[in-house]
Amino acid sequence: MAGIIDIHNLDVHLGRGKDAVHAVRNVSFSVKKGESFGLVGESGSGKSTVLRAISGLYKNFTGKINIDGKVQNQHKGVDFYKNLQMVFQDPYASLHPRHTVDQTLSEPLQIHKLDQVEKRIRTALERVGLGLNFRFRYPHQLSGGQRQRVAIARAMILEPRILLLDEPTSALDVSVQAEVLNLLTELRIEYNLTYILVSHDLAVVAYMCEQIAVMNQGQIVENLSKDQIMKSNATERYTQQLLAASKGYDRDAAGKLLQF
Amino acid sequence: MSLIQQITEMYTPLLNVENLNVEFRNHAGKSIHAVRDVSFSLGQERLGIVGESGSGKSTVGRSILSLIPTSAKIKANKIALNGVDLLKLSELEMRQFRGNKISMIMQDPKHALNPVMRVGDQIAEAFRLHNRIGRAKAKQKVLDILNDVQIRDPERVFRAYPHELSGGMGQRVMIAMMLIPGPDLLIADEPTSALDVTVQMQILAIIDDLVRDKGMGLIFISHDLNLMASFCDRILIMYAGRIVEECRASELSQAKHPYTKGLLACLPTVENSDQKLTTLNRDPAWLE
């Protein structure tokens, strides 16, 4: 248990009274430095909630979230976000429509009081493969893939060590998805980043991650290595069914699906 | 009727689209040629149209139903359903076809269903628009069709509002609504893209069984190549408004057009995870 991220007995409750939901139940996992960890599951399984609890977007959690050896409480300082950044699913919703790329990228620099703004923005744009002529464009002047590159540049500009990726390519076409996944792989190697990748797409997670946790109804059902997925070597029925369903349509298999 | 006429009738396809062109005008007045010279015909089969966003695949589906803005221009030699040219029909006559002979399943039940009307009443409306039938009989018909799309508690769902249903249930309701008039042709535009993979399998099985039992034609529009290859009989691949390739679904992996090959190559899998993903180099020649 000496990972850069250690999660121990995490529980998240959302909502109040009658509407209360126990969204994450007793989740524990550990991610080593430089590793890419995947969380897969169907909608409502709690995978994004885990990510949001780690990033501090949800404050009502119990259990231990340990990042870089430090126990995280509900309140997080600026230093925390210097080290850990997040990329969201929908690049159409996560960029401010009336901020230029330049404004979007300089905001984190102002918050963290960093110098050399000019140089940092230039490098950030270059390393996500956008030219400098994108710098003064608005989001509506960019394609979906270009927007997601801006979102990645915004996260990377603080030179964090951990990136939390919440369905980073779900809104993109497959050809654009390939470009963004390649970019994420290059960045990870170049800067020795640690990733937690959340996706409903098993193929994406299996491609990107060494360790994969399968979630259902707020719990981790099974932990798998890349090797186990390659050999379809899952022990839990739920995981087996998920693996089979991801392979495409099969009338016989569809008739035998179980409810979990 | 002569023998030749009889034979031609036997082989008249369910749907015949010849040289379809659709042009939109954007707010700056610039025209966008969204669909270019698309021709295909369809029998009682499952035809897939696959392409990336902006390729014109949904516009083809919507043009068949003339469900596109009046500012857009549709041009075609013909769009014929059972020999009747849909382009020559008046809007009033078209309404007899829309829903009744051809119906369309949209991507997101959250947007396509009326949020302030009970599910049962919406489905009944789809039937009663085209058939004179009493309220009680219509209700029975709705309960039957809800049963057909494998809703376990039809009475409860009948009384429910759309927001009270999950994504998978909502999609079943929409399928029920589209099937109740007994159409000859079903157009499904990304019917399972908003759903989880296991729910997707169940919904596809329902569509599959119903299309087979009732002898309908199906146009299945999607961006998901693997799904198409496993679900459809035949696939059209669209790029920038054109059909660039047509193939049997089972032979998709041996596709010849560089665009199709490129799309297939850039899919991530667990097996190719030690390699960089191939990216698509768009050749301007594909636009010719």
Coordinates of C-alpha atoms in Angstrom, one line a residue:
Chain A
M1 CA 0.0 0.0 0.0
A2 CA 2.6 2.6 -1.0
G3 CA 0.9 4.1 -4.0
I4 CA 0.7 7.7 -5.0
I5 CA -3.1 7.3 -4.5
D6 CA -4.5 5.1 -1.7
I7 CA -8.2 4.9 -1.2
H8 CA -9.4 3.0 1.8
N9 CA -13.0 2.2 2.7
L10 CA -14.5 5.1 0.7
D11 CA -18.2 5.7 1.2
V12 CA -20.1 8.5 -0.5
H13 CA -23.7 9.5 0.3
L14 CA -25.5 11.9 -2.0
G15 CA -28.8 13.6 -1.5
R16 CA -30.8 13.9 1.7
G17 CA -33.7 12.3 3.4
K18 CA -35.9 10.2 1.1
D19 CA -33.6 11.0 -1.9
A20 CA -30.4 9.8 -0.2
V21 CA -28.3 7.5 -2.3
H22 CA -25.4 5.5 -1.0
A23 CA -23.5 6.0 -4.2
V24 CA -20.1 4.5 -3.3
R25 CA -19.8 1.6 -0.9
N26 CA -16.6 0.6 0.8
V27 CA -14.3 1.1 -2.1
S28 CA -10.6 0.6 -1.7
F29 CA -7.8 0.6 -4.2
S30 CA -4.3 1.8 -4.7
V31 CA -2.5 3.3 -7.7
K32 CA 1.2 3.3 -8.0
K33 CA 3.2 6.3 -9.3
G34 CA 3.3 6.4 -13.1
E35 CA 0.5 3.8 -13.4
S36 CA -2.8 4.1 -15.2
F37 CA -5.7 2.8 -13.3
G38 CA -9.1 2.2 -14.9
L39 CA -12.6 2.3 -13.4
V40 CA -15.3 0.7 -15.6
G41 CA -19.0 0.2 -14.9
E42 CA -22.4 1.0 -16.3
S43 CA -24.2 4.2 -15.6
G44 CA -25.0 4.7 -12.0
S45 CA -22.3 2.3 -10.8
G46 CA -20.5 5.1 -8.9
K47 CA -17.4 5.3 -11.0
S48 CA -17.5 9.0 -11.6
T49 CA -18.5 9.6 -8.0
V50 CA -15.3 8.0 -6.8
L51 CA -13.3 10.4 -9.1
R52 CA -15.3 13.4 -7.9
A53 CA -14.7 12.5 -4.3
I54 CA -10.9 12.2 -4.9
S55 CA -10.9 15.6 -6.7
G56 CA -12.8 17.3 -3.9
L57 CA -16.0 18.0 -5.9
Y58 CA -17.9 15.9 -3.4
K59 CA -17.2 16.6 0.2
N60 CA -19.5 14.2 1.9
F61 CA -17.4 11.1 2.0
T62 CA -16.1 8.8 4.8
G63 CA -13.0 6.7 4.6
K64 CA -9.5 7.6 3.8
I65 CA -8.2 9.2 0.6
N66 CA -4.5 9.3 0.7
I67 CA -2.6 11.2 -2.0
D68 CA 1.1 11.4 -2.1
G69 CA 1.3 10.1 1.5
K70 CA -1.0 12.9 2.8
V71 CA -4.5 12.1 4.2
Q72 CA -7.0 14.3 2.5
N73 CA -9.7 15.9 4.5
Q74 CA -12.8 17.6 3.1
H75 CA -11.1 20.9 2.5
K76 CA -8.4 21.1 -0.1
G77 CA -5.9 23.9 -0.6
V78 CA -4.4 25.3 -3.7
D79 CA -1.3 23.0 -3.4
F80 CA -3.6 20.0 -3.8
Y81 CA -4.8 21.1 -7.2
K82 CA -1.3 22.0 -8.3
N83 CA -0.6 18.3 -8.1
L84 CA -4.0 16.9 -9.3
Q85 CA -6.1 18.0 -12.2
M86 CA -9.2 16.6 -13.9
V87 CA -10.4 16.3 -17.5
F88 CA -14.2 16.0 -18.0
Q89 CA -16.3 14.1 -20.5
D90 CA -17.9 16.8 -22.5
P91 CA -15.6 19.3 -24.1
Y92 CA -18.7 21.2 -25.2
A93 CA -19.7 21.8 -21.6
S94 CA -16.5 22.0 -19.7
L95 CA -15.0 25.1 -21.5
H96 CA -16.3 28.5 -20.9
P97 CA -18.1 29.5 -24.1
R98 CA -17.1 33.2 -23.8
H99 CA -13.5 32.7 -22.8
T100 CA -10.8 32.4 -25.5
V101 CA -8.3 29.5 -25.3
D102 CA -5.8 32.0 -23.9
Q103 CA -8.2 33.1 -21.1
T104 CA -9.0 29.4 -20.3
L105 CA -5.3 28.5 -20.0
S106 CA -4.2 31.6 -18.1
E107 CA -6.9 31.3 -15.3
P108 CA -5.2 28.4 -13.5
L109 CA -1.9 30.2 -13.8
Q110 CA -3.4 33.3 -12.1
I111 CA -5.0 31.2 -9.3
H112 CA -1.7 29.5 -8.6
K113 CA 0.3 32.7 -9.0
L114 CA 2.7 31.3 -11.5
D115 CA 5.1 33.4 -13.5
Q116 CA 6.1 33.1 -17.2
V117 CA 2.5 33.0 -18.3
E118 CA 3.4 33.6 -21.9
K119 CA 5.9 30.8 -22.1
R120 CA 3.7 28.4 -20.2
I121 CA 0.7 28.9 -22.5
R122 CA 2.9 28.4 -25.6
T123 CA 4.3 25.2 -24.3
A124 CA 1.0 23.9 -23.1
L125 CA -0.6 24.5 -26.6
E126 CA 2.3 22.9 -28.4
R127 CA 2.4 19.8 -26.3
V128 CA -1.2 19.0 -26.9
G129 CA -0.6 19.4 -30.6
L130 CA -2.5 22.7 -31.1
G131 CA -0.6 25.5 -33.0
L132 CA -0.3 29.0 -31.6
N133 CA -3.0 30.2 -34.0
F134 CA -5.6 28.5 -31.8
R135 CA -4.6 30.7 -28.9
F136 CA -7.2 33.4 -29.4
R137 CA -10.1 31.3 -30.6
Y138 CA -13.3 30.7 -28.7
P139 CA -14.6 27.2 -28.1
H140 CA -17.3 27.4 -30.8
Q141 CA -14.5 27.9 -33.3
L142 CA -13.0 24.6 -32.4
S143 CA -13.9 21.0 -33.2
G144 CA -14.7 18.5 -30.5
G145 CA -11.2 17.0 -30.6
Q146 CA -9.6 20.4 -30.5
R147 CA -11.7 21.3 -27.5
Q148 CA -10.7 18.2 -25.6
R149 CA -7.1 19.1 -26.4
V150 CA -7.6 22.5 -24.8
A151 CA -9.2 20.8 -21.7
I152 CA -6.1 18.6 -21.5
A153 CA -3.8 21.6 -21.9
R154 CA -5.7 23.4 -19.1
A155 CA -5.1 20.5 -16.8
M156 CA -1.5 20.0 -17.9
I157 CA -0.5 23.7 -17.6
L158 CA 0.0 23.4 -13.8
E159 CA 2.4 20.4 -14.4
P160 CA 0.4 18.1 -12.1
R161 CA 1.5 14.6 -11.3
I162 CA -1.9 13.1 -11.3
L163 CA -4.7 13.4 -13.9
L164 CA -8.2 12.2 -13.3
L165 CA -9.9 11.5 -16.6
D166 CA -13.7 11.2 -16.6
E167 CA -14.8 9.6 -19.9
P168 CA -12.3 11.8 -21.8
T169 CA -13.2 10.5 -25.3
S170 CA -16.9 9.4 -25.0
A171 CA -18.1 12.5 -26.8
L172 CA -15.7 12.1 -29.7
D173 CA -15.6 10.2 -33.0
V174 CA -13.4 7.1 -33.1
S175 CA -10.8 8.7 -35.4
V176 CA -10.5 11.7 -33.0
Q177 CA -10.6 9.4 -30.0
A178 CA -7.5 7.6 -31.3
E179 CA -5.7 11.0 -31.5
V180 CA -6.7 12.0 -28.0
L181 CA -5.8 8.6 -26.5
N182 CA -2.4 8.7 -28.3
L183 CA -1.8 12.2 -26.8
L184 CA -2.7 11.0 -23.3
T185 CA -0.3 8.0 -23.6
E186 CA 2.5 10.3 -24.8
L187 CA 2.0 12.8 -22.0
R188 CA 2.0 10.0 -19.4
I189 CA 5.4 8.7 -20.6
E190 CA 6.9 12.1 -21.0
Y191 CA 5.9 13.5 -17.6
N192 CA 5.6 10.2 -15.6
L193 CA 2.0 11.0 -14.8
T194 CA -0.4 8.9 -12.9
Y195 CA -3.9 8.5 -14.4
I196 CA -7.2 7.3 -13.1
L197 CA -9.4 6.8 -16.1
V198 CA -13.2 6.4 -15.8
S199 CA -15.1 5.0 -18.8
H200 CA -18.0 2.8 -19.7
D201 CA -16.1 1.7 -22.8
L202 CA -14.2 -1.4 -21.8
A203 CA -12.0 -1.3 -25.0
V204 CA -10.7 2.2 -24.1
V205 CA -10.0 1.2 -20.5
A206 CA -8.3 -2.0 -21.5
Y207 CA -6.2 -0.2 -24.0
M208 CA -5.1 2.5 -21.6
C209 CA -4.8 0.9 -18.2
E210 CA -2.6 -1.7 -16.5
Q211 CA -5.1 -2.3 -13.6
I212 CA -8.8 -2.2 -13.9
A213 CA -11.6 -2.2 -11.3
V214 CA -15.1 -3.1 -12.4
M215 CA -17.8 -1.3 -10.4
N216 CA -21.5 -2.1 -10.0
Q217 CA -24.0 -0.4 -7.7
G218 CA -21.3 1.5 -5.8
Q219 CA -19.0 -1.4 -5.1
I220 CA -15.9 -2.8 -6.8
V221 CA -17.0 -6.2 -8.1
E222 CA -13.6 -7.3 -9.4
N223 CA -10.1 -6.2 -9.9
L224 CA -8.5 -7.2 -13.2
S225 CA -5.1 -6.8 -14.8
K226 CA -4.8 -6.0 -18.5
D227 CA -3.6 -9.6 -19.0
Q228 CA -6.8 -11.0 -17.5
I229 CA -9.0 -8.9 -19.8
M230 CA -7.0 -10.1 -22.8
K231 CA -7.7 -13.7 -21.9
S232 CA -11.3 -12.9 -20.8
N233 CA -10.3 -14.4 -17.5
A234 CA -12.9 -12.9 -15.1
T235 CA -14.3 -14.8 -12.2
E236 CA -17.4 -12.7 -11.4
R237 CA -20.5 -13.3 -13.5
Y238 CA -21.1 -9.6 -13.7
T239 CA -17.7 -9.0 -15.3
Q240 CA -18.0 -11.9 -17.6
Q241 CA -21.3 -10.5 -18.9
L242 CA -19.8 -7.1 -19.3
L243 CA -16.9 -8.5 -21.3
A244 CA -19.2 -10.5 -23.5
A245 CA -21.6 -7.6 -24.2
S246 CA -18.7 -5.3 -25.2
K247 CA -17.8 -7.7 -28.0
G248 CA -20.9 -6.8 -30.1
Y249 CA -24.4 -8.1 -30.7
D250 CA -25.2 -11.8 -30.2
R251 CA -28.8 -12.8 -30.2
D252 CA -28.2 -15.9 -28.0
A253 CA -26.1 -14.1 -25.4
A254 CA -28.8 -11.3 -25.3
G255 CA -31.4 -13.9 -24.2
K256 CA -29.2 -15.1 -21.3
L257 CA -28.4 -11.7 -19.7
L258 CA -28.8 -11.5 -16.0
Q259 CA -29.9 -8.6 -13.8
F260 CA -27.4 -7.4 -11.2
Chain B
M1 CA -51.1 -8.5 -65.6
S2 CA -48.2 -9.7 -67.7
L3 CA -45.6 -12.0 -66.3
I4 CA -43.0 -9.4 -66.6
Q5 CA -45.1 -7.0 -64.5
Q6 CA -45.6 -9.6 -61.9
I7 CA -41.9 -10.4 -61.6
T8 CA -41.0 -6.7 -61.4
E9 CA -43.6 -6.3 -58.7
M10 CA -42.1 -9.2 -56.8
Y11 CA -38.7 -7.7 -56.9
T12 CA -39.7 -4.1 -56.2
P13 CA -37.6 -3.2 -53.2
L14 CA -39.4 -1.9 -50.1
L15 CA -37.4 1.3 -50.3
N16 CA -35.6 2.8 -53.3
V17 CA -33.6 5.9 -52.9
E18 CA -32.0 7.3 -56.1
N19 CA -29.5 10.2 -56.2
L20 CA -30.5 11.9 -52.9
N21 CA -29.0 15.3 -52.4
V22 CA -29.6 17.5 -49.3
E23 CA -28.4 21.1 -49.0
F24 CA -28.7 23.2 -45.8
R25 CA -28.2 26.9 -45.6
N26 CA -26.4 28.1 -42.5
H27 CA -27.2 31.5 -40.8
A28 CA -24.5 33.2 -42.8
G29 CA -26.3 32.1 -46.0
K30 CA -23.6 29.7 -47.0
S31 CA -25.0 26.4 -48.3
I32 CA -23.8 23.1 -46.9
H33 CA -24.1 20.1 -49.1
A34 CA -24.8 17.5 -46.4
V35 CA -25.8 14.5 -48.5
R36 CA -24.4 14.0 -52.0
D37 CA -25.7 11.6 -54.6
V38 CA -26.8 8.9 -52.2
S39 CA -28.5 5.9 -53.8
F40 CA -29.5 2.6 -52.2
S41 CA -32.4 0.2 -52.0
L42 CA -33.7 -1.9 -49.1
G43 CA -35.7 -5.1 -48.9
Q44 CA -36.8 -6.9 -45.7
E45 CA -33.3 -6.7 -44.2
R46 CA -31.3 -4.9 -41.7
L47 CA -29.3 -2.2 -43.4
G48 CA -26.7 -0.2 -41.4
I49 CA -25.5 3.3 -42.2
V50 CA -22.3 4.1 -40.5
G51 CA -20.2 7.2 -40.4
E52 CA -18.7 9.8 -38.1
S53 CA -20.5 12.9 -36.9
G54 CA -21.3 15.2 -39.8
S55 CA -21.2 12.5 -42.4
G56 CA -24.8 12.9 -43.3
K57 CA -26.1 9.6 -42.0
S58 CA -28.9 11.0 -39.9
T59 CA -29.9 13.4 -42.6
V60 CA -30.4 10.5 -45.0
G61 CA -32.8 8.9 -42.4
R62 CA -34.6 12.2 -41.8
S63 CA -35.0 12.9 -45.5
I64 CA -36.9 9.7 -46.1
L65 CA -39.5 11.0 -43.6
S66 CA -39.1 14.6 -44.8
L67 CA -38.2 15.6 -41.3
I68 CA -35.8 18.3 -42.2
P69 CA -36.2 22.1 -42.0
T70 CA -38.1 23.7 -44.8
S71 CA -35.1 25.9 -45.5
A72 CA -33.2 22.8 -46.6
K73 CA -33.4 21.5 -50.1
I74 CA -34.0 17.9 -50.9
K75 CA -33.4 16.7 -54.4
A76 CA -33.6 13.2 -55.6
N77 CA -34.7 11.2 -58.6
K78 CA -36.9 9.3 -56.3
I79 CA -37.5 8.1 -52.7
A80 CA -40.0 5.3 -53.2
L81 CA -41.6 3.2 -50.6
N82 CA -43.3 0.2 -52.1
G83 CA -43.3 2.0 -55.5
V84 CA -44.9 5.2 -54.1
D85 CA -42.6 8.3 -54.6
L86 CA -42.6 10.1 -51.3
L87 CA -41.3 13.3 -52.8
K88 CA -44.4 13.7 -54.9
L89 CA -46.7 13.5 -51.8
S90 CA -48.3 16.6 -50.3
E91 CA -47.6 17.3 -46.6
L92 CA -51.1 16.0 -45.8
E93 CA -50.5 12.7 -47.7
M94 CA -47.0 12.4 -46.2
R95 CA -48.6 12.4 -42.7
Q96 CA -50.4 9.2 -43.7
F97 CA -47.0 7.6 -44.3
R98 CA -45.1 9.1 -41.4
G99 CA -45.5 6.9 -38.3
N100 CA -47.9 4.6 -40.1
K101 CA -45.8 3.1 -42.9
I102 CA -42.4 4.5 -41.8
S103 CA -41.4 5.2 -38.3
M104 CA -38.2 6.4 -36.6
I105 CA -36.6 5.6 -33.3
M106 CA -34.5 8.5 -32.1
Q107 CA -31.4 8.4 -30.0
D108 CA -32.5 9.8 -26.7
P109 CA -35.9 9.0 -25.2
K110 CA -35.4 11.8 -22.7
H111 CA -35.8 14.3 -25.6
A112 CA -38.1 12.4 -27.9
L113 CA -40.9 11.6 -25.5
N114 CA -43.4 14.2 -24.4
P115 CA -42.5 14.9 -20.8
V116 CA -46.0 16.0 -19.6
M117 CA -48.0 13.2 -21.1
R118 CA -48.4 9.7 -19.6
V119 CA -46.5 7.1 -21.5
G120 CA -49.6 5.0 -22.2
D121 CA -51.4 7.9 -23.7
Q122 CA -48.5 8.8 -26.0
I123 CA -48.3 5.3 -27.4
A124 CA -52.1 5.1 -27.8
E125 CA -52.0 8.4 -29.7
A126 CA -49.5 7.0 -32.2
F127 CA -52.0 4.3 -33.0
R128 CA -55.2 6.2 -32.8
L129 CA -53.9 8.9 -35.3
H130 CA -54.0 6.2 -38.0
N131 CA -56.7 3.9 -36.8
R132 CA -60.3 4.5 -35.7
I133 CA -60.5 2.6 -32.4
G134 CA -62.0 3.1 -29.0
R135 CA -60.1 4.1 -25.9
A136 CA -60.4 0.8 -24.1
K137 CA -59.4 -1.2 -27.2
A138 CA -56.4 1.1 -27.7
K139 CA -55.3 0.6 -24.1
Q140 CA -55.4 -3.1 -24.5
K141 CA -53.3 -2.7 -27.7
V142 CA -50.8 -0.6 -25.9
L143 CA -50.5 -3.1 -23.0
D144 CA -49.8 -5.8 -25.6
I145 CA -47.1 -3.9 -27.3
L146 CA -45.5 -3.0 -24.0
N147 CA -45.4 -6.7 -23.3
D148 CA -43.8 -7.3 -26.7
V149 CA -40.9 -4.9 -25.9
Q150 CA -40.5 -6.9 -22.7
I151 CA -41.7 -4.4 -20.1
R152 CA -42.5 -6.5 -17.1
D153 CA -45.2 -4.4 -15.5
P154 CA -47.1 -2.8 -18.5
E155 CA -49.9 -1.4 -16.3
R156 CA -47.5 0.6 -14.2
V157 CA -45.5 1.9 -17.2
F158 CA -48.7 2.8 -18.9
R159 CA -49.5 5.3 -16.2
A160 CA -45.9 6.5 -15.8
Y161 CA -44.4 9.8 -17.0
P162 CA -41.2 9.6 -19.1
H163 CA -39.0 11.0 -16.3
E164 CA -40.0 8.1 -14.1
L165 CA -38.4 5.6 -16.5
S166 CA -34.8 4.6 -16.8
G167 CA -32.9 5.1 -20.1
G168 CA -33.5 1.5 -21.2
M169 CA -37.2 1.5 -20.3
G170 CA -37.6 4.9 -22.1
Q171 CA -36.1 3.4 -25.2
R172 CA -38.4 0.4 -25.0
V173 CA -41.3 2.8 -24.8
M174 CA -40.2 4.6 -27.9
I175 CA -39.8 1.4 -29.8
A176 CA -43.3 0.4 -28.7
M177 CA -44.6 3.7 -29.9
M178 CA -42.9 3.3 -33.3
L179 CA -44.1 -0.3 -33.7
I180 CA -47.7 0.1 -32.7
P181 CA -49.0 1.4 -36.1
G182 CA -47.3 -1.6 -37.8
P183 CA -44.9 0.2 -40.1
D184 CA -43.2 -1.5 -43.1
L185 CA -40.0 0.4 -42.6
L186 CA -38.3 1.3 -39.3
I187 CA -35.5 3.8 -39.1
A188 CA -33.4 3.6 -36.0
D189 CA -31.1 6.6 -35.5
E190 CA -28.5 5.6 -32.9
P191 CA -31.2 3.9 -30.8
T192 CA -28.8 2.5 -28.2
S193 CA -25.9 5.0 -28.1
A194 CA -27.1 6.5 -24.8
L195 CA -27.4 3.1 -23.2
D196 CA -25.2 0.7 -21.2
V197 CA -23.8 -2.2 -23.2
T198 CA -25.9 -4.9 -21.6
V199 CA -29.1 -2.9 -22.0
Q200 CA -28.0 -2.2 -25.6
M201 CA -27.9 -5.9 -26.2
Q202 CA -31.5 -6.4 -24.8
I203 CA -32.9 -3.5 -26.9
L204 CA -31.2 -4.8 -30.1
A205 CA -32.6 -8.3 -29.4
I206 CA -36.1 -6.7 -29.2
I207 CA -35.7 -4.8 -32.5
D208 CA -34.1 -7.9 -34.1
D209 CA -37.0 -10.2 -33.1
L210 CA -39.7 -7.7 -34.1
V211 CA -38.2 -6.9 -37.4
R212 CA -37.9 -10.5 -38.2
D213 CA -41.4 -11.6 -37.0
K214 CA -43.2 -8.7 -38.7
G215 CA -41.1 -8.8 -41.9
M216 CA -40.1 -5.1 -41.7
G217 CA -37.2 -3.4 -43.3
L218 CA -34.8 -1.7 -40.9
I219 CA -32.3 1.2 -41.4
F220 CA -29.9 1.3 -38.5
I221 CA -27.9 4.4 -38.2
S222 CA -24.9 4.3 -35.9
H223 CA -21.2 5.4 -35.5
D224 CA -20.3 2.0 -33.8
L225 CA -18.6 -0.2 -36.3
N226 CA -18.3 -3.3 -34.2
L227 CA -22.0 -3.2 -33.3
M228 CA -23.0 -2.8 -37.0
A229 CA -20.8 -5.7 -38.1
S230 CA -22.5 -8.0 -35.6
F231 CA -26.1 -6.7 -35.9
C232 CA -26.8 -5.8 -39.6
D233 CA -27.0 -7.7 -42.8
R234 CA -25.5 -5.0 -45.0
I235 CA -23.6 -1.8 -44.3
L236 CA -23.2 1.5 -46.1
I237 CA -20.2 3.6 -45.0
M238 CA -20.7 7.3 -45.4
Y239 CA -18.1 10.0 -45.5
A240 CA -18.7 13.7 -46.1
G241 CA -22.2 13.1 -47.4
R242 CA -21.3 10.3 -49.8
I243 CA -21.6 6.6 -49.6
V244 CA -17.9 5.5 -50.0
E245 CA -18.4 1.8 -49.6
E246 CA -21.1 -0.8 -49.3
C247 CA -20.4 -4.3 -48.0
R248 CA -22.0 -7.3 -46.3
A249 CA -21.8 -6.8 -42.5
S250 CA -19.9 -10.1 -42.0
E251 CA -17.3 -8.8 -44.5
L252 CA -16.7 -5.4 -42.9
S253 CA -13.2 -6.5 -41.6
Q254 CA -12.2 -7.0 -45.3
A255 CA -13.4 -3.5 -46.3
K256 CA -11.5 -2.0 -49.2
H257 CA -12.0 1.8 -49.0
P258 CA -9.1 3.5 -47.2
Y259 CA -11.6 5.5 -45.0
T260 CA -13.3 2.3 -43.8
K261 CA -10.0 0.6 -43.2
G262 CA -8.8 3.7 -41.3
L263 CA -11.8 3.8 -39.1
L264 CA -11.4 0.1 -38.2
A265 CA -7.7 0.6 -37.5
C266 CA -8.2 3.4 -35.0
L267 CA -10.3 1.4 -32.6
P268 CA -8.5 0.7 -29.3
T269 CA -8.5 -2.9 -28.1
V270 CA -6.7 -4.7 -25.4
E271 CA -4.6 -6.6 -27.9
N272 CA -3.1 -3.5 -29.5
S273 CA -2.5 -1.7 -26.2
D274 CA 1.3 -1.8 -26.6
Q275 CA 1.1 0.1 -29.9
K276 CA 0.2 3.7 -30.8
L277 CA -3.3 3.8 -32.3
T278 CA -3.4 4.5 -36.0
T279 CA -4.9 7.8 -36.8
L280 CA -6.9 8.7 -39.8
N281 CA -5.2 10.7 -42.6
R282 CA -8.1 12.2 -44.5
D283 CA -7.3 12.1 -48.2
P284 CA -8.9 15.0 -50.2
A285 CA -9.4 12.4 -53.0
W286 CA -12.2 10.8 -50.9
L287 CA -14.3 13.8 -51.5
E288 CA -14.3 13.4 -55.2

